[in-house]
C-alpha positions as semicolon CSV with decimal commas, in nm:
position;residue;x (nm);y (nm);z (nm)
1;X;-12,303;-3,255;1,853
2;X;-12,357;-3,358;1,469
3;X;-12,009;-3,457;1,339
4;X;-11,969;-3,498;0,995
5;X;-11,624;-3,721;0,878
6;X;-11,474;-3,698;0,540
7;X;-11,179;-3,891;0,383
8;X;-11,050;-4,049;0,093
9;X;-11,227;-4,365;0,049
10;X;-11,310;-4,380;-0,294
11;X;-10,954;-4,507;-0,437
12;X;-10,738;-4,565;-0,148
13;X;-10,867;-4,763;0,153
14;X;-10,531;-4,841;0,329
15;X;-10,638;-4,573;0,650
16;X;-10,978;-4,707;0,680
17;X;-10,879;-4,877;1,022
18;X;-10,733;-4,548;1,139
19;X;-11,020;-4,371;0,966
20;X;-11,242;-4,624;1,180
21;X;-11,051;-4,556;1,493
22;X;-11,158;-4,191;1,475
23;X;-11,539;-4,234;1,402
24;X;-11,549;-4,485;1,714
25;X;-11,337;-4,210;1,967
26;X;-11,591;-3,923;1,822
27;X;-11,872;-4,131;1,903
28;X;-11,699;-4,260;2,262
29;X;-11,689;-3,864;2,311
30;X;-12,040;-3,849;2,330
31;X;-12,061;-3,725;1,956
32;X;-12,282;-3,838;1,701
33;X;-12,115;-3,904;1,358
34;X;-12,423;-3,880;1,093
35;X;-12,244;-4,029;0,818
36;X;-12,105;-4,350;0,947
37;X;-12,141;-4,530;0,596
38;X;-11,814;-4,344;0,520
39;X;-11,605;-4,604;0,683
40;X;-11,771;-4,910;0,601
41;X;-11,541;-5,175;0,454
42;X;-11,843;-5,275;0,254
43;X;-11,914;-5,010;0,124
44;X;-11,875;-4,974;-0,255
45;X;-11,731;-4,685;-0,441
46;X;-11,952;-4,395;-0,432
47;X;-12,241;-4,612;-0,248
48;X;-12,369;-4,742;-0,595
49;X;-12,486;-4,392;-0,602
50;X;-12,493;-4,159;-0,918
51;X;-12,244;-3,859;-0,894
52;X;-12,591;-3,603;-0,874
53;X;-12,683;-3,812;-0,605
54;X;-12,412;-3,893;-0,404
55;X;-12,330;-3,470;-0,431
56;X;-12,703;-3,405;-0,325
57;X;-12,651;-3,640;-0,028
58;X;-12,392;-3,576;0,141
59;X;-12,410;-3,163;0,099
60;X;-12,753;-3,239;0,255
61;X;-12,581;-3,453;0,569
62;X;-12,308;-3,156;0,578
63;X;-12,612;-2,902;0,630
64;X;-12,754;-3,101;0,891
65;X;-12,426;-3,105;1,103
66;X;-12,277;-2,899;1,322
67;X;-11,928;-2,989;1,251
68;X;-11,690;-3,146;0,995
69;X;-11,406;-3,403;1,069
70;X;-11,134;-3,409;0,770
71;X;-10,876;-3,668;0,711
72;X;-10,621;-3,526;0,475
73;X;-10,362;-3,774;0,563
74;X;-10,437;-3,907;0,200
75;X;-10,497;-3,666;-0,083
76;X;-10,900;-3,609;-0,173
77;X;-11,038;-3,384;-0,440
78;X;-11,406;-3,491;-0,309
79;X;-11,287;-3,430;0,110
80;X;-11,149;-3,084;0,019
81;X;-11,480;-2,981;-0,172
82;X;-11,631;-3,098;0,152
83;X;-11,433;-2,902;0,336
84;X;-11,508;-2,606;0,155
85;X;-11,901;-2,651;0,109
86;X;-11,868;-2,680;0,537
87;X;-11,692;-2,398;0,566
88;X;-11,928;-2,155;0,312
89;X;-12,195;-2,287;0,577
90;X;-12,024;-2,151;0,863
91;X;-11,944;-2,499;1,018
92;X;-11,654;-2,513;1,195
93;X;-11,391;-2,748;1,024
94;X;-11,148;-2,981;1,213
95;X;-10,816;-3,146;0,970
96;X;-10,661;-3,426;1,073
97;X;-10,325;-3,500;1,007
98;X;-10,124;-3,856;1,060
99;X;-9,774;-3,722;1,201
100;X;-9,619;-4,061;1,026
101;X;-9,748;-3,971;0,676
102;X;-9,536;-3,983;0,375
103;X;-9,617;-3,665;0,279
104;X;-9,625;-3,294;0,435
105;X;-9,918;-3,125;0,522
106;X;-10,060;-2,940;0,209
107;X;-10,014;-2,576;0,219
108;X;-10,332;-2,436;0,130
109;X;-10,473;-2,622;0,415
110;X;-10,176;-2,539;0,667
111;X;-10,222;-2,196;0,602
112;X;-10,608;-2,168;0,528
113;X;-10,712;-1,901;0,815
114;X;-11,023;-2,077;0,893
115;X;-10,964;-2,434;0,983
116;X;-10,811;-2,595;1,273
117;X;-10,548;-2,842;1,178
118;X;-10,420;-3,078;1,424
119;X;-10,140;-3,371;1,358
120;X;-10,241;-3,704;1,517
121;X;-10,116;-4,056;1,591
122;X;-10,294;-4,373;1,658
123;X;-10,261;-4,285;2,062
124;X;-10,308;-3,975;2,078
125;X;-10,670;-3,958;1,833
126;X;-10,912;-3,927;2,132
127;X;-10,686;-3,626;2,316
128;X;-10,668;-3,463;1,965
129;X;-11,040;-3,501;1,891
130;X;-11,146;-3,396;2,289
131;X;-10,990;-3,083;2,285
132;X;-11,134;-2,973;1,902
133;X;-11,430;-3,067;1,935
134;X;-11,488;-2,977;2,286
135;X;-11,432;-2,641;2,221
136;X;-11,668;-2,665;1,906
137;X;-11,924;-2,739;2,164
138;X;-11,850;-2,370;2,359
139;X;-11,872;-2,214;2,004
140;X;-12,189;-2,415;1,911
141;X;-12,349;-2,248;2,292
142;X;-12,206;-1,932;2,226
143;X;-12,520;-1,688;2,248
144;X;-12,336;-1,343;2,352
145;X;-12,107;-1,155;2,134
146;X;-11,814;-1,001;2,139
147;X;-11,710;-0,674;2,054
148;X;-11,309;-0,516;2,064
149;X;-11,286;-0,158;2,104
150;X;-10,902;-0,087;2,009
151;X;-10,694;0,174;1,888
152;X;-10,371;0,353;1,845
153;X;-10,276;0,451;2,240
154;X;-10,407;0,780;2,301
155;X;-10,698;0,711;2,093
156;X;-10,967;0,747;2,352
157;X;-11,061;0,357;2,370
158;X;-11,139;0,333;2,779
159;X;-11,395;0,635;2,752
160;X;-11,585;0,479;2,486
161;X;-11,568;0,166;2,687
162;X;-11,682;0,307;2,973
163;X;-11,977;0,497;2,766
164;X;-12,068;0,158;2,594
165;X;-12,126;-0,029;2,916
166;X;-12,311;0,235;3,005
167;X;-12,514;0,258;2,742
168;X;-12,580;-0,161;2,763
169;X;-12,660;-0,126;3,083
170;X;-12,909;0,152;3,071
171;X;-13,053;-0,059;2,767
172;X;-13,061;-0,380;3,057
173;X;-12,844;-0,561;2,782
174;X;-12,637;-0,787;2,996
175;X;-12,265;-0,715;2,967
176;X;-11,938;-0,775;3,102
177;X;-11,625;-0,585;3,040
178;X;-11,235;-0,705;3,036
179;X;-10,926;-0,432;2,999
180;X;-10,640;-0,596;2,841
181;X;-10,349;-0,602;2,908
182;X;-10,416;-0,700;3,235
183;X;-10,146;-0,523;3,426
184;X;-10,198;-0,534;3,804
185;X;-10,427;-0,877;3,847
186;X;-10,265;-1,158;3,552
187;X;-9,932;-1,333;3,610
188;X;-9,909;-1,235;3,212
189;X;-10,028;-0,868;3,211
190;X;-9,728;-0,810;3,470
191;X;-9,502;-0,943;3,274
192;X;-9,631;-0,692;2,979
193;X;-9,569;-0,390;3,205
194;X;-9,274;-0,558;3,252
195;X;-9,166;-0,519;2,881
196;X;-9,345;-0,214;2,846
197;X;-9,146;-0,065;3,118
198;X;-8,797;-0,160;2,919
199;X;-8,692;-0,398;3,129
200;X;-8,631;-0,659;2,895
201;X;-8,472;-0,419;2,597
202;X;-8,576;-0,186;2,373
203;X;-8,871;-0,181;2,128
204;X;-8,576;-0,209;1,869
205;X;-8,422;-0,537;2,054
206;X;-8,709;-0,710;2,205
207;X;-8,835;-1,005;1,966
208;X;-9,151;-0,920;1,861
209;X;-9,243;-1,299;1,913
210;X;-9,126;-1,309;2,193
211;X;-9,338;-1,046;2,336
212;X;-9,652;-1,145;2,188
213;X;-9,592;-1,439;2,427
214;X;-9,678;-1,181;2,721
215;X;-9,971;-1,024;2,571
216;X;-10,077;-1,372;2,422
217;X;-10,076;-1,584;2,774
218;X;-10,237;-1,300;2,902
219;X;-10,550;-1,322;2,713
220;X;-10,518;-1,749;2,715
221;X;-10,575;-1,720;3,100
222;X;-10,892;-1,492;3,025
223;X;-11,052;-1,756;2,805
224;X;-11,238;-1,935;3,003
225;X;-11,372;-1,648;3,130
226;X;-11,484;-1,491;2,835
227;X;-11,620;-1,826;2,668
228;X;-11,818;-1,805;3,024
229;X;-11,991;-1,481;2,945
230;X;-12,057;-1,557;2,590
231;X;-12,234;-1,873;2,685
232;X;-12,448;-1,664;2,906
233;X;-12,545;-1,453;2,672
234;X;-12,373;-1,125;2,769
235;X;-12,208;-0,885;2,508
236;X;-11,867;-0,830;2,585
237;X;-11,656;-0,558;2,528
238;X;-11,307;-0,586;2,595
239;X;-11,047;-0,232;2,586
240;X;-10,810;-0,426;2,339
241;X;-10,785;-0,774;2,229
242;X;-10,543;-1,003;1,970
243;X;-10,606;-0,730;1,742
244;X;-10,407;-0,459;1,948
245;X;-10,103;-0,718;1,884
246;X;-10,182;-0,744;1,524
247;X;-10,118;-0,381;1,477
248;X;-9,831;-0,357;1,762
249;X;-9,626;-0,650;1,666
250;X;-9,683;-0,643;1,360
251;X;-9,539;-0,299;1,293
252;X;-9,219;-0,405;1,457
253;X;-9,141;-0,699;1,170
254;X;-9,006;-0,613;0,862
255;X;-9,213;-0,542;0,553
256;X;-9,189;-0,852;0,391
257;X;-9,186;-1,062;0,665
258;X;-9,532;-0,931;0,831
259;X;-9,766;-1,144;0,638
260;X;-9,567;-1,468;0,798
261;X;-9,557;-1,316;1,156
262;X;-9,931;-1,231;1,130
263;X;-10,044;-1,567;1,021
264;X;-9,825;-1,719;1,360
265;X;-10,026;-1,469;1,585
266;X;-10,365;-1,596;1,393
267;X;-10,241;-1,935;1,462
268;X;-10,141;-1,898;1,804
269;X;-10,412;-1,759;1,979
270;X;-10,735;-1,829;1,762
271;X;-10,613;-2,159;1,695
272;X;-10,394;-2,299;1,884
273;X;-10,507;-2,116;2,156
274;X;-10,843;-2,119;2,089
275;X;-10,976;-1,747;2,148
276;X;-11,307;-1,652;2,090
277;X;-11,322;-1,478;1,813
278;X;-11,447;-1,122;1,807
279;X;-11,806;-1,011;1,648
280;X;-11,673;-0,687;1,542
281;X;-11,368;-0,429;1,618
282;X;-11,435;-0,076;1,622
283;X;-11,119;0,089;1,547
284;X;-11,106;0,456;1,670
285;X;-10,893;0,678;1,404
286;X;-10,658;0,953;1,552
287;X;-10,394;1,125;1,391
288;X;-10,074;1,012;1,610
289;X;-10,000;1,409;1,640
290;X;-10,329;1,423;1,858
291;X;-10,292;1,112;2,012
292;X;-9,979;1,199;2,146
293;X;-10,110;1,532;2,294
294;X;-10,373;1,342;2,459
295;X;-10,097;1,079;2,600
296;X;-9,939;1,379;2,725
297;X;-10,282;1,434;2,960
298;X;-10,246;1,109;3,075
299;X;-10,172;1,025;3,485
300;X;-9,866;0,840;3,554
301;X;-9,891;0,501;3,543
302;X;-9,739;0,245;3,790
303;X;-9,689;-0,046;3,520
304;X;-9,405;0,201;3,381
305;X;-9,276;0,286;3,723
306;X;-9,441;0,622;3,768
307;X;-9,347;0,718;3,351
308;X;-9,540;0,957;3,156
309;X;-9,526;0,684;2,830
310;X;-9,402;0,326;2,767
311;X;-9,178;0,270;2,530
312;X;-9,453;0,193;2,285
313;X;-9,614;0,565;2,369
314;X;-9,268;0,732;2,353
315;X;-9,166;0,629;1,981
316;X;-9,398;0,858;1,759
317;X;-9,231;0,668;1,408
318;X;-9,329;0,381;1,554
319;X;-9,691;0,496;1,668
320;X;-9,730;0,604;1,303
321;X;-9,672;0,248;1,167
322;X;-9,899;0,092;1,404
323;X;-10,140;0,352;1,274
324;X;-10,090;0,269;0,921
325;X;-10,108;-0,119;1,008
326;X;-10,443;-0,095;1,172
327;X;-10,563;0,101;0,881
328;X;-10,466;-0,187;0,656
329;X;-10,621;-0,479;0,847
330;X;-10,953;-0,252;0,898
331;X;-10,960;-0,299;0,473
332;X;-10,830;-0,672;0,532
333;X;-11,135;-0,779;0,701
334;X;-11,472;-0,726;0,677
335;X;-11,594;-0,751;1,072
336;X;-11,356;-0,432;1,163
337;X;-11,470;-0,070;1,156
338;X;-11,325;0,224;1,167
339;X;-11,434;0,512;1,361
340;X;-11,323;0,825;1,288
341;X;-11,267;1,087;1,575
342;X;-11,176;1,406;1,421
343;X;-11,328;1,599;1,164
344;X;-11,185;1,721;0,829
345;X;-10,981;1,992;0,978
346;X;-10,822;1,758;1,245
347;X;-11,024;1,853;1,541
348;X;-11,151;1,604;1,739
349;X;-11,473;1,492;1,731
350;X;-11,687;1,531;2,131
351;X;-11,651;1,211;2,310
352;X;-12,045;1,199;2,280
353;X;-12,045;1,183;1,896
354;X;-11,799;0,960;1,891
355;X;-12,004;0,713;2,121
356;X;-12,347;0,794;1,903
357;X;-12,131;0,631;1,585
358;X;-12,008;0,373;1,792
359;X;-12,362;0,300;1,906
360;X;-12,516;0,322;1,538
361;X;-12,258;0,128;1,355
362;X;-12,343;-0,129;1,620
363;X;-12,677;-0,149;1,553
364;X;-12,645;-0,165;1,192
365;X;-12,390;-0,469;1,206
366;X;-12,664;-0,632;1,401
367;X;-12,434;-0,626;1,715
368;X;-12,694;-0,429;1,965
């Protein structure tokens, strides 16, 4: 892989030998990093270029790779345009932080949603680099996509699953299909029904972090899996993903206190975690008062101990938050859709023209 390093060189040179350190491990990793010159001693200020040309130059290098390397440990106007130029070409963007700095972490790059920031001494560089940029290799392969199908529960989301696959596979698209929470075969999904079952307290007194631990692991041991698939090629589509504990969660956190708790789930399992991300989420719309009805049609399930509903299911105030929560991350961002599934008098729409929109909103997002 093409690895592009930036730091501040221009002014302060006191981390070049660290700054050193980590071009040589990135290269020892089998790396190559196409703008070596940054960390030559020699090297004058601003390569005896002119600004136009020093600008045009390095942009050009940051084109050409497939990754950028960022040391913020010391402060850079020029390594944060960098940054940004990387970023508005869809490279994926590694920070670097020395945990013996004098300084914190800046803010806006602690809390920019999409970099991964990692804190670093001089023995731990070549871990802290391996695991980064190893998994900006998987993205690099990535071929397949990935596509959530969630909802409010009662919303319909495993027939629609079931009629995508179908349709892939009568379209001999490759695909492979994962239901989560995984209930009966992860250590993790257990431990959901677990919660789910009120074993461990209320929806009231169970910590909302604390429970996205379950549903979070859960996924984390289906990782490798899915980054499996998507290097094969096959489109994906999983009954549920991080999103479902977006909405979930979320709607159990205070008002003003949601933004910070959504941020740690972010950060937890796309980062720190290192999910795949999701090509698109096709959010299916029912008013709870259906949903609830349809709930009611539902089997008994063994993950609640033979219950109709888990506690999630039996709070409807609570069902009507996570409603209005998904509704507001479906305007948040841009790669979620939502799919109605009744019409303007409340009556729900045939399973069969529900599926045709899923289908055509697909295609136009350049999905299928």
């Amino acid at each position: 892989m093409k690895v592009y390093f930036a730091a501040a060189v221009s002014l302060d040179r006191t981390m070049l030998p660290v700054y050193r350190q980590i071009v040589a491990e990135v290269k020892k990793l089998g790396h190559t990093v196409i703008n070596s010159h940054v960390v030559d001693p020699e090297m004058p200020v601003g390569d005896n270029l002119s600004a136009a040309a020093l600008y045009k130059r390095e942009t050009i290098l940051i084109d050409q790779a497939d990754a950028l390397i960022a040391d913020v440990t010391k402060p850079s106007w020029g390594t944060a345009f960098l940054m940004e130029h990387a970023l508005s070409k869809d490279k994926p963007v590694l920070v670097l932080y020395y945990k013996e700095a004098d300084r914190p972490l800046p803010m806006m790059i602690e809390g920019h949603p999409e970099v991964y920031v990692a804190h670093y001494t001089k023995g731990n560089i070549r871990t802290v680099l391996r695991k980064n940029l190893d998994y900006f290799v998987v993205m690099h392969k990535r071929k397949g996509k990935l596509i959530v199908i969630d909802g409010t529960d009662g919303s319909g989301k495993g027939t629609q699953t079931e009629l995508l696959l179908k349709y892939l596979e009568d379209n001999n698209k490759p695909n492979k299909f994962i239901d989560f929470p995984r209930y009966y075969t992860s250590f993790h999904g257990k431990m959901v029904g677990r919660y789910l079952s009120g074993e461990f307290g209320t929806l009231e007194s169970a910590s909302p972090y604390l429970s996205s631990l379950f549903y979070a692991m859960d996924r984390l041991t289906a990782r490798d899996e899915i980054v499996d698939w998507l290097e094969e090629g096959n489109t994906i589509v999983a009954n549920r993903y991080t999103t479902s504990s977006m909405a979930f969660q979320t709607a159990r956190i205070e008002p003003d206190k949601q933004e910070e708790f959504l941020r740690w789930l972010y950060a937890m399992e796309y980062k720190e975690h290192k999910l795949p991300k999701e090509d698109i989420v096709l959010f299916l719309y029912v008013p709870v008062e259906i949903s609830q009805k349809l709930i009611e049609k539902k089997d008994k399930r063994e993950y609640v101990k033979g219950k109709k509903k888990d506690i999630n299911e039996a709070n409807v105030a609570y069902q009507q938050s996570v409603l209005k929560l998904y509704l507001e991350l479906a305007k948040r961002y841009k790669h979620w859709v939502v799919i109605p599934c009744v019409d303007g008098n409340g009556k729900l729409y045939s399973v069969e023209t529900i599926h045709k929109k899923i289908v055509s909103t697909l295609k136009e997002r350049g999905i299928l």
